[in-house]
XYZ file of C-alpha atoms in Angstrom:
584
model
C 86.270 62.178 91.302
C 83.512 59.786 92.416
C 81.708 60.913 95.555
C 82.157 57.421 97.039
C 85.946 57.284 96.412
C 86.923 58.096 100.040
C 84.764 55.197 101.286
C 87.235 52.766 99.698
C 89.687 53.747 102.454
C 88.837 51.419 105.339
C 89.779 53.775 108.176
C 87.802 56.660 106.754
C 84.839 54.383 105.964
C 84.640 53.024 109.531
C 84.899 56.467 111.108
C 82.414 57.945 108.637
C 79.871 55.262 109.520
C 80.441 55.885 113.234
C 79.903 59.624 112.703
C 76.756 58.877 110.670
C 75.287 56.797 113.515
C 76.246 59.505 116.015
C 74.569 62.165 113.862
C 71.401 60.065 113.685
C 71.418 59.850 117.483
C 71.868 63.607 117.831
C 68.934 64.314 115.519
C 66.814 61.858 117.465
C 67.780 63.676 120.666
C 66.923 67.081 119.118
C 63.500 65.921 117.948
C 62.797 64.309 121.329
C 63.756 67.486 123.175
C 61.700 69.725 120.870
C 58.643 67.496 121.058
C 58.746 67.439 124.875
C 58.484 71.255 124.814
C 55.720 71.665 122.186
C 52.974 71.560 124.829
C 54.719 73.965 127.235
C 53.720 77.646 127.625
C 55.671 79.896 125.218
C 56.352 76.807 123.104
C 57.713 78.762 120.126
C 60.510 80.272 122.188
C 61.299 77.042 124.068
C 61.419 74.938 120.893
C 63.752 77.460 119.247
C 65.896 77.448 122.418
C 66.628 73.743 121.856
C 68.637 74.686 118.773
C 70.182 77.613 120.607
C 71.240 75.410 123.543
C 72.748 72.781 121.242
C 74.601 75.219 118.976
C 75.637 77.992 121.355
C 78.400 75.842 122.963
C 79.981 75.467 119.535
C 79.905 79.248 119.206
C 81.575 79.672 122.612
C 84.003 76.733 122.712
C 84.973 75.927 119.137
C 88.141 78.060 119.008
C 89.627 76.617 122.239
C 88.584 73.196 120.912
C 90.428 73.858 117.669
C 93.547 74.875 119.598
C 93.359 71.601 121.534
C 92.868 69.623 118.310
C 95.945 71.265 116.742
C 98.042 70.697 119.894
C 96.966 67.210 121.072
C 96.536 63.795 119.512
C 93.159 64.127 117.768
C 92.204 60.463 118.106
C 92.719 60.471 121.870
C 90.887 63.766 122.219
C 87.888 62.385 120.304
C 87.934 59.200 122.383
C 87.817 61.138 125.666
C 85.023 63.420 124.440
C 82.820 60.548 123.232
C 83.179 58.847 126.608
C 82.040 62.023 128.365
C 79.098 62.428 125.991
C 77.973 58.859 126.713
C 77.845 59.724 130.428
C 75.808 62.895 129.794
C 73.425 61.026 127.499
C 72.939 58.322 130.137
C 72.036 60.895 132.799
C 69.548 62.576 130.435
C 67.926 59.188 129.804
C 67.690 58.492 133.543
C 66.034 61.827 134.413
C 63.567 61.427 131.531
C 62.653 57.887 132.564
C 61.883 58.873 136.165
C 59.790 61.853 135.005
C 61.933 64.525 136.648
C 62.945 66.466 133.518
C 61.859 70.120 133.664
C 62.417 72.428 130.632
C 65.376 74.165 132.271
C 67.076 70.836 133.033
C 66.387 69.564 129.524
C 68.003 72.668 128.026
C 70.968 72.240 130.411
C 71.559 68.680 129.200
C 71.174 69.879 125.613
C 73.819 72.520 126.259
C 76.196 69.875 127.695
C 75.748 67.673 124.624
C 76.400 70.717 122.450
C 79.646 71.330 124.363
C 80.738 67.798 123.486
C 79.964 68.482 119.843
C 82.041 71.660 120.048
C 85.022 69.527 121.081
C 84.292 66.864 118.466
C 83.775 68.862 115.272
C 87.192 70.578 114.835
C 89.134 67.413 115.683
C 87.092 65.223 113.328
C 87.139 67.643 110.405
C 90.877 68.278 110.838
C 91.484 64.510 110.690
C 89.792 64.100 107.302
C 92.655 65.545 105.164
C 94.987 63.093 106.941
C 92.743 60.147 106.053
C 91.988 60.830 102.365
C 94.118 62.182 99.480
C 93.776 65.873 98.707
C 91.956 65.306 95.353
C 89.225 63.472 97.302
C 88.589 66.250 99.850
C 85.621 67.649 97.918
C 84.092 64.162 97.819
C 84.802 63.710 101.531
C 83.104 67.040 102.242
C 80.068 65.937 100.236
C 80.049 62.644 102.166
C 80.049 64.675 105.366
C 76.977 66.505 104.123
C 75.372 63.191 103.205
C 76.064 61.944 106.733
C 74.416 64.988 108.249
C 71.421 64.887 105.935
C 70.876 61.136 106.053
C 70.881 61.587 109.806
C 68.435 64.449 109.428
C 66.204 62.241 107.293
C 66.450 59.034 109.340
C 66.859 60.388 112.872
C 63.653 62.453 113.113
C 61.551 59.750 111.445
C 62.823 57.074 113.843
C 62.481 59.476 116.776
C 58.891 60.291 115.849
C 57.942 56.614 115.785
C 59.749 55.813 119.020
C 58.314 58.816 120.877
C 54.815 57.793 119.839
C 55.354 54.152 120.852
C 57.813 54.195 123.773
C 58.480 57.784 124.867
C 61.413 60.202 124.708
C 63.556 58.276 127.226
C 64.181 55.521 124.650
C 65.273 58.116 122.098
C 67.732 59.670 124.553
C 69.076 56.236 125.500
C 69.791 55.342 121.859
C 71.643 58.638 121.464
C 73.870 57.745 124.430
C 74.677 54.367 122.835
C 75.799 56.055 119.602
C 78.561 57.813 121.533
C 79.682 54.452 122.895
C 79.838 53.074 119.336
C 81.916 56.023 118.094
C 84.318 55.593 121.031
C 84.668 51.868 120.262
C 85.614 52.566 116.620
C 88.173 55.152 117.736
C 89.635 52.750 120.295
C 90.028 50.048 117.628
C 91.790 52.386 115.173
C 95.553 52.490 115.769
C 97.148 55.115 113.490
C 100.788 54.617 112.548
C 101.741 58.083 113.763
C 100.260 60.497 116.248
C 98.514 63.610 114.947
C 99.972 65.665 117.798
C 102.757 68.060 116.718
C 106.292 67.338 117.898
C 106.398 70.626 119.806
C 102.833 71.640 120.749
C 102.098 75.333 120.890
C 101.159 76.853 124.248
C 97.379 76.937 124.501
C 96.943 80.725 124.676
C 99.414 81.309 121.843
C 97.644 78.659 119.755
C 94.263 80.357 120.220
C 95.751 83.718 119.231
C 97.443 82.195 116.175
C 94.169 80.712 114.913
C 92.221 83.942 115.211
C 95.132 85.913 113.702
C 95.242 83.618 110.665
C 91.563 84.153 109.916
C 91.769 87.899 110.540
C 94.508 88.330 107.922
C 93.082 85.924 105.329
C 90.685 87.583 102.822
C 89.740 84.183 101.377
C 88.624 82.783 104.735
C 86.774 85.975 105.655
C 84.817 85.862 102.389
C 83.897 82.189 102.940
C 82.611 83.033 106.421
C 80.608 85.989 105.091
C 78.864 83.781 102.525
C 78.053 81.248 105.249
C 76.420 83.896 107.459
C 74.399 85.451 104.631
C 72.921 82.049 103.783
C 72.531 80.356 107.183
C 71.146 83.228 109.278
C 67.918 83.586 107.244
C 67.880 79.941 106.135
C 67.851 78.640 109.701
C 64.302 79.931 110.146
C 63.150 76.785 108.356
C 64.870 74.453 110.836
C 63.899 76.496 113.885
C 60.217 76.873 112.992
C 59.519 73.603 111.167
C 58.067 71.862 114.286
C 55.559 74.703 114.608
C 54.725 74.616 110.891
C 54.050 70.892 111.261
C 51.915 71.120 114.414
C 50.121 74.472 114.062
C 49.809 75.142 110.326
C 49.513 71.593 108.960
C 48.055 69.804 112.002
C 50.712 67.046 112.001
C 51.761 64.962 114.996
C 55.280 63.770 115.760
C 55.151 61.280 112.882
C 54.202 63.980 110.383
C 56.975 66.230 111.628
C 59.431 63.351 111.220
C 58.164 62.809 107.674
C 58.770 66.481 106.814
C 62.362 66.200 108.042
C 62.750 62.985 106.076
C 61.677 64.724 102.850
C 64.008 67.632 103.609
C 66.872 65.221 104.267
C 66.119 63.257 101.100
C 66.441 66.458 99.065
C 69.773 67.129 100.788
C 71.105 63.640 100.021
C 70.054 64.021 96.378
C 71.843 67.362 96.318
C 75.044 65.782 97.624
C 75.058 63.241 94.775
C 74.294 65.956 92.205
C 76.970 68.269 93.570
C 79.807 66.749 91.518
C 78.131 67.056 88.112
C 76.882 70.550 88.984
C 80.370 71.729 90.019
C 81.740 70.428 86.705
C 79.375 72.674 84.732
C 78.939 75.900 86.720
C 81.097 78.067 88.960
C 80.739 78.022 92.719
C 79.201 81.491 92.797
C 76.593 80.640 90.163
C 75.659 77.504 92.085
C 75.327 79.528 95.304
C 73.054 81.979 93.497
C 70.686 79.278 92.216
C 70.648 77.550 95.608
C 69.823 80.797 97.403
C 66.896 81.554 95.110
C 65.503 78.023 95.543
C 65.768 78.226 99.308
C 64.090 81.647 99.456
C 61.190 80.255 97.396
C 60.839 77.289 99.779
C 60.690 79.635 102.802
C 57.968 81.656 101.117
C 55.927 78.497 100.418
C 56.174 77.396 104.063
C 54.917 80.778 105.210
C 52.074 81.187 102.716
C 50.824 77.672 101.863
C 48.923 75.284 104.125
C 48.546 72.410 101.657
C 50.685 69.519 102.998
C 51.549 68.121 99.552
C 52.838 71.502 98.288
C 54.842 72.034 101.447
C 56.440 68.593 101.051
C 57.340 69.361 97.445
C 58.949 72.676 98.478
C 61.091 70.907 101.093
C 62.917 68.836 98.452
C 64.696 71.771 96.690
C 65.250 73.386 100.076
C 67.242 70.344 101.205
C 69.145 70.277 97.908
C 70.018 73.983 98.188
C 71.080 73.655 101.830
C 73.586 70.875 101.153
C 74.881 72.514 97.948
C 75.782 75.716 99.782
C 77.236 74.158 102.933
C 79.228 71.484 101.070
C 80.761 74.106 98.815
C 81.673 76.374 101.712
C 83.038 73.542 103.849
C 85.157 72.129 101.020
C 86.528 75.604 100.274
C 87.658 75.948 103.894
C 89.301 72.522 104.044
C 91.097 73.021 100.739
C 92.422 76.455 101.666
C 93.553 75.977 105.288
C 97.129 74.689 105.811
C 97.629 71.736 108.134
C 99.229 73.602 111.052
C 96.131 75.753 111.624
C 93.432 73.582 110.037
C 91.535 72.644 113.210
C 91.572 76.232 114.468
C 90.397 77.605 111.130
C 87.624 75.024 110.953
C 86.702 75.771 114.562
C 86.215 79.442 113.689
C 84.122 78.258 110.745
C 82.040 76.223 113.194
C 81.716 79.274 115.458
C 80.324 81.286 112.577
C 78.031 78.471 111.430
C 76.716 77.865 114.953
C 76.339 81.529 115.752
C 74.462 82.056 112.494
C 72.074 79.283 113.577
C 71.803 79.679 117.357
C 71.217 83.412 117.698
C 68.901 83.872 114.664
C 66.941 80.761 115.740
C 65.954 82.560 118.921
C 65.149 85.716 116.940
C 62.921 83.791 114.510
C 61.124 82.151 117.450
C 60.488 85.504 119.134
C 59.273 87.019 115.854
C 56.931 84.063 115.283
C 55.494 84.484 118.799
C 55.000 88.228 118.292
C 53.846 88.426 114.647
C 52.978 84.866 113.624
C 54.650 82.135 111.601
C 53.793 83.547 108.132
C 55.448 86.887 108.921
C 58.602 85.258 110.321
C 58.997 82.946 107.326
C 58.298 85.737 104.821
C 60.925 87.927 106.494
C 63.492 85.111 106.339
C 62.719 84.591 102.626
C 63.307 88.289 101.909
C 66.636 88.276 103.790
C 67.713 85.117 101.974
C 67.022 86.717 98.610
C 68.890 89.905 99.552
C 71.918 87.891 100.710
C 71.892 85.883 97.481
C 71.895 89.042 95.355
C 75.001 90.234 97.236
C 77.014 87.519 95.432
C 77.540 90.095 92.706
C 79.766 92.083 95.085
C 80.924 89.533 97.694
C 81.276 86.239 95.877
C 83.634 83.448 96.867
C 87.266 84.091 95.907
C 88.579 81.559 93.399
C 91.320 79.461 95.057
C 91.717 76.914 92.270
C 95.172 78.183 91.261
C 96.497 78.642 94.809
C 99.233 76.285 96.041
C 98.298 75.298 99.614
C 101.085 72.763 100.229
C 103.416 73.596 103.160
C 106.870 74.855 102.150
C 110.031 75.923 103.964
C 111.771 78.652 101.988
C 113.105 81.009 104.654
C 116.708 80.153 105.569
C 117.362 79.041 109.124
C 118.347 82.049 111.271
C 121.920 81.940 112.593
C 122.472 84.046 115.701
C 125.502 84.512 117.925
C 123.103 84.431 120.867
C 121.005 81.450 121.927
C 117.686 83.045 122.948
C 115.216 81.285 125.158
C 112.178 80.193 123.072
C 109.983 82.416 125.255
C 112.098 85.502 124.544
C 110.046 88.226 122.968
C 108.849 90.235 121.316
C 111.185 89.699 118.366
C 111.650 92.503 115.846
C 112.500 91.278 112.339
C 113.666 93.665 109.627
C 114.237 93.040 105.916
C 116.052 95.711 103.805
C 115.364 95.805 100.068
C 117.072 97.843 97.332
C 114.525 98.811 94.674
C 115.021 100.740 91.460
C 112.817 103.835 90.990
C 110.832 102.340 88.110
C 109.878 99.308 90.284
C 108.926 101.134 93.481
C 105.154 101.365 92.933
C 104.868 97.700 91.897
C 107.100 96.670 94.805
C 104.884 98.460 97.348
C 101.808 96.712 95.944
C 103.522 93.308 95.932
C 104.596 93.723 99.556
C 100.949 93.756 100.635
C 100.814 90.069 99.774
C 103.935 89.545 101.893
C 102.298 91.461 104.742
C 99.247 89.216 104.774
C 101.432 86.117 104.582
C 103.669 87.177 107.476
C 100.751 88.288 109.628
C 98.803 85.080 108.998
C 101.753 83.001 110.168
C 102.802 84.871 113.307
C 103.417 88.630 113.118
C 101.095 90.887 115.095
C 102.506 94.172 113.700
C 103.931 94.857 110.238
C 105.065 97.954 108.423
C 106.914 98.967 105.246
C 109.188 102.019 105.470
C 111.347 104.003 103.062
C 114.885 104.956 104.106
C 115.103 108.760 104.289
C 118.855 108.849 103.620
C 119.522 106.051 101.159
C 117.228 106.442 98.170
C 115.626 103.288 96.829
C 115.938 101.465 100.159
C 112.809 99.945 101.736
C 112.640 98.249 105.106
C 109.898 95.778 106.050
C 109.540 95.568 109.830
C 107.382 93.210 111.846
C 106.959 92.031 115.424
C 106.450 88.439 116.560
C 105.379 87.603 120.100
C 108.273 85.249 120.867
C 111.347 83.632 119.368
C 109.508 80.290 119.382
C 106.670 81.802 117.341
C 109.150 83.162 114.813
C 110.910 79.802 114.497
C 107.545 78.239 113.652
C 107.383 80.621 110.680
C 110.704 79.221 109.475
C 109.638 75.611 110.028
C 106.617 75.132 107.777
C 103.801 77.592 108.420
C 104.042 79.031 104.915
C 102.409 77.560 101.827
C 103.337 77.599 98.164
C 101.031 80.611 97.716
C 102.935 82.515 100.417
C 106.227 81.692 98.727
C 104.890 82.914 95.388
C 103.796 86.220 96.972
C 107.261 86.790 98.448
C 109.007 85.851 95.210
C 106.898 88.419 93.324
C 108.135 91.122 95.681
C 111.765 89.949 95.583
C 111.733 89.911 91.769
C 111.172 93.681 91.870
C 114.173 94.269 94.168
C 117.892 94.104 93.479
C 118.811 90.850 95.166
C 117.507 89.180 98.312
C 116.752 91.292 101.391
C 119.157 91.782 104.292
C 117.334 90.246 107.256
C 118.025 91.093 110.910
C 116.558 89.562 114.051
C 116.431 91.953 116.997
C 115.861 90.585 120.492
C 114.852 92.464 123.655
C 117.818 94.185 125.307
C 118.394 92.892 128.838
C 121.272 93.254 131.281
C 123.735 90.369 130.919
C 123.671 87.820 133.722
C 126.936 86.822 135.458
C 128.312 83.375 134.603
C 127.066 80.508 136.726
C 130.604 79.890 138.093
C 131.287 83.547 139.000
C 132.321 84.111 142.679
C 129.798 85.613 145.051
C 130.276 89.385 145.518
C 132.025 90.357 148.724
C 130.135 92.277 151.390
C 131.204 95.905 152.008
C 133.930 96.026 154.663
C 134.884 92.377 154.332
C 138.527 91.318 154.057
C 139.723 90.316 150.585
C 142.704 87.959 150.306
C 145.962 89.654 149.373
C 146.263 87.652 146.164
C 142.913 88.927 145.027
C 143.907 92.543 145.695
C 147.045 92.211 143.626
C 145.175 90.702 140.667
C 142.276 93.153 140.755
C 142.281 96.342 138.769
C 140.013 98.905 140.401
C 138.977 102.099 138.605
C 139.955 105.260 140.431
C 136.430 106.601 140.393
C 134.779 103.669 142.196
C 133.561 104.449 145.701
C 133.544 101.926 148.533
C 130.654 99.503 148.288
C 129.961 100.169 144.583
C 129.894 97.182 142.171
C 132.612 96.729 139.567
C 131.669 94.779 136.433
C 132.912 91.219 136.756
C 134.503 91.819 140.231
C 131.651 92.137 142.702
C 131.783 94.898 145.351
C 135.038 96.679 146.131
C 135.842 96.826 149.869
C 136.778 100.190 151.320
C 140.164 98.867 152.528
C 141.607 98.417 149.017
C 140.455 101.630 147.326
C 143.513 103.618 146.323
C 143.545 107.388 146.987
C 143.085 109.661 144.012
C 144.380 113.129 144.763
C 142.786 114.554 141.666
C 139.388 113.422 142.816
C 139.772 114.444 146.454
C 136.851 116.392 147.802
C 134.442 115.293 145.066
C 131.297 113.531 146.202
C 131.409 109.771 145.876
C 135.191 109.471 146.264
C 137.349 108.418 149.202
C 140.217 110.689 150.186
C 143.397 108.811 151.053
């Protein structure tokens, strides 16, 4: 599949270009903010804090943002966020122009812009599979990397020139205009159908469902682990590159912009080479080569002070960076089902941002305490160690997994009509298994467990009947009846169905499924008469039609008849003298 194939789709092409321009503006803003802080006391820490302030909001807000993106219309959400970002960018430009921008205020504005990005990223990435065919998702992911890295190449270079000629306020103003452009493209696009679900999940339940899906998905957990092991040490390059440019190589803002341009050019080249490379080597082998190249580039930055050699080392570093992140991002998008895609990608963004924001501060503190060469050498060593761990914790192959949504559970038919909020719901499934199949059945049910827990269950267990030999009962709890109905209505994928069919093939026939609801006292019908007060007079007709148990005392309720007045209680000689009875 050609890497440019998704660009033939007009809607995707227009939005991709708008995102590219917005990314260029964000990189210009980052360079402008970092360069304003280079001359401040404790510059290493402050410069690193720019990345922390821009990425920490993604770490904190991405999961709620993903829940919103899965529950609301994603186009409208993006439109509102871009409008808010334009306002924040305009205020930052104003304060910079009047010369009233202190480091704390600059970091506050950077944090606000990062919060807007936290709301933007899950919604935009979750839209992509709706805009391009599934076979083109890998190409779309590579185009996303190209967008980021073209922006990284162009944005800093343009920012360096503008800062030198006109000052940082112009850079911040251009960034604000890019948000306006993105909002205009979104406003012009009129999708045929809304991306909002027909019955949105409650916000809190949606957040829980997203985190539960990731927690019970070994594939997603392994993807996130590989991202952390690469990004945490690799981010030292991005966090400390301004200091390498100014203190080790003696560059000004233009030289720093040139270094980022070379790094971005290597990344763009890597995006175009990604397709041919993927056709020849496995993902894990590609991650290994990329990790080794990046570790070597970090070592060169820490040990070499020859500008030409440093520039040469930045090219493979950019190539390795985009190769790893494109592979990881495409793996996430291909694996996540549509109902939880934005939340899964938001957790991915949390991990990515956390692996950049927190280590960036650590690398800055280490550089202040021990010097740039030590910090970069330490990051190179950690990068190499993480790369070697691919032997034990490589990416799980998902090429043969069916990720299309399926509905294969029959619709539950109950004699009751529970409220959707009723819960928890206890679901049981009884299986009859022959002795020779028991061990294989128990193993196969672990796949069913993960599937059921990913899609809604918060407790699951498999039990053996102690009386009836060969009988197994799978039991699980779901928070509400509404949550369980969502399992029936399309949360499962073809892979989940295959896992359940493997288990059922080892049993004698389909399971007997029961749905148990919380036991509550029945409520009287809406048209039932009000209960009579003790001592009140009951019409004679009512007394003749009522049947009153002999053991009911005056003032006690009778099911379906309210309270029995003392005047109509018949004497019961056999019960005379016993407490709670009325003697005639």
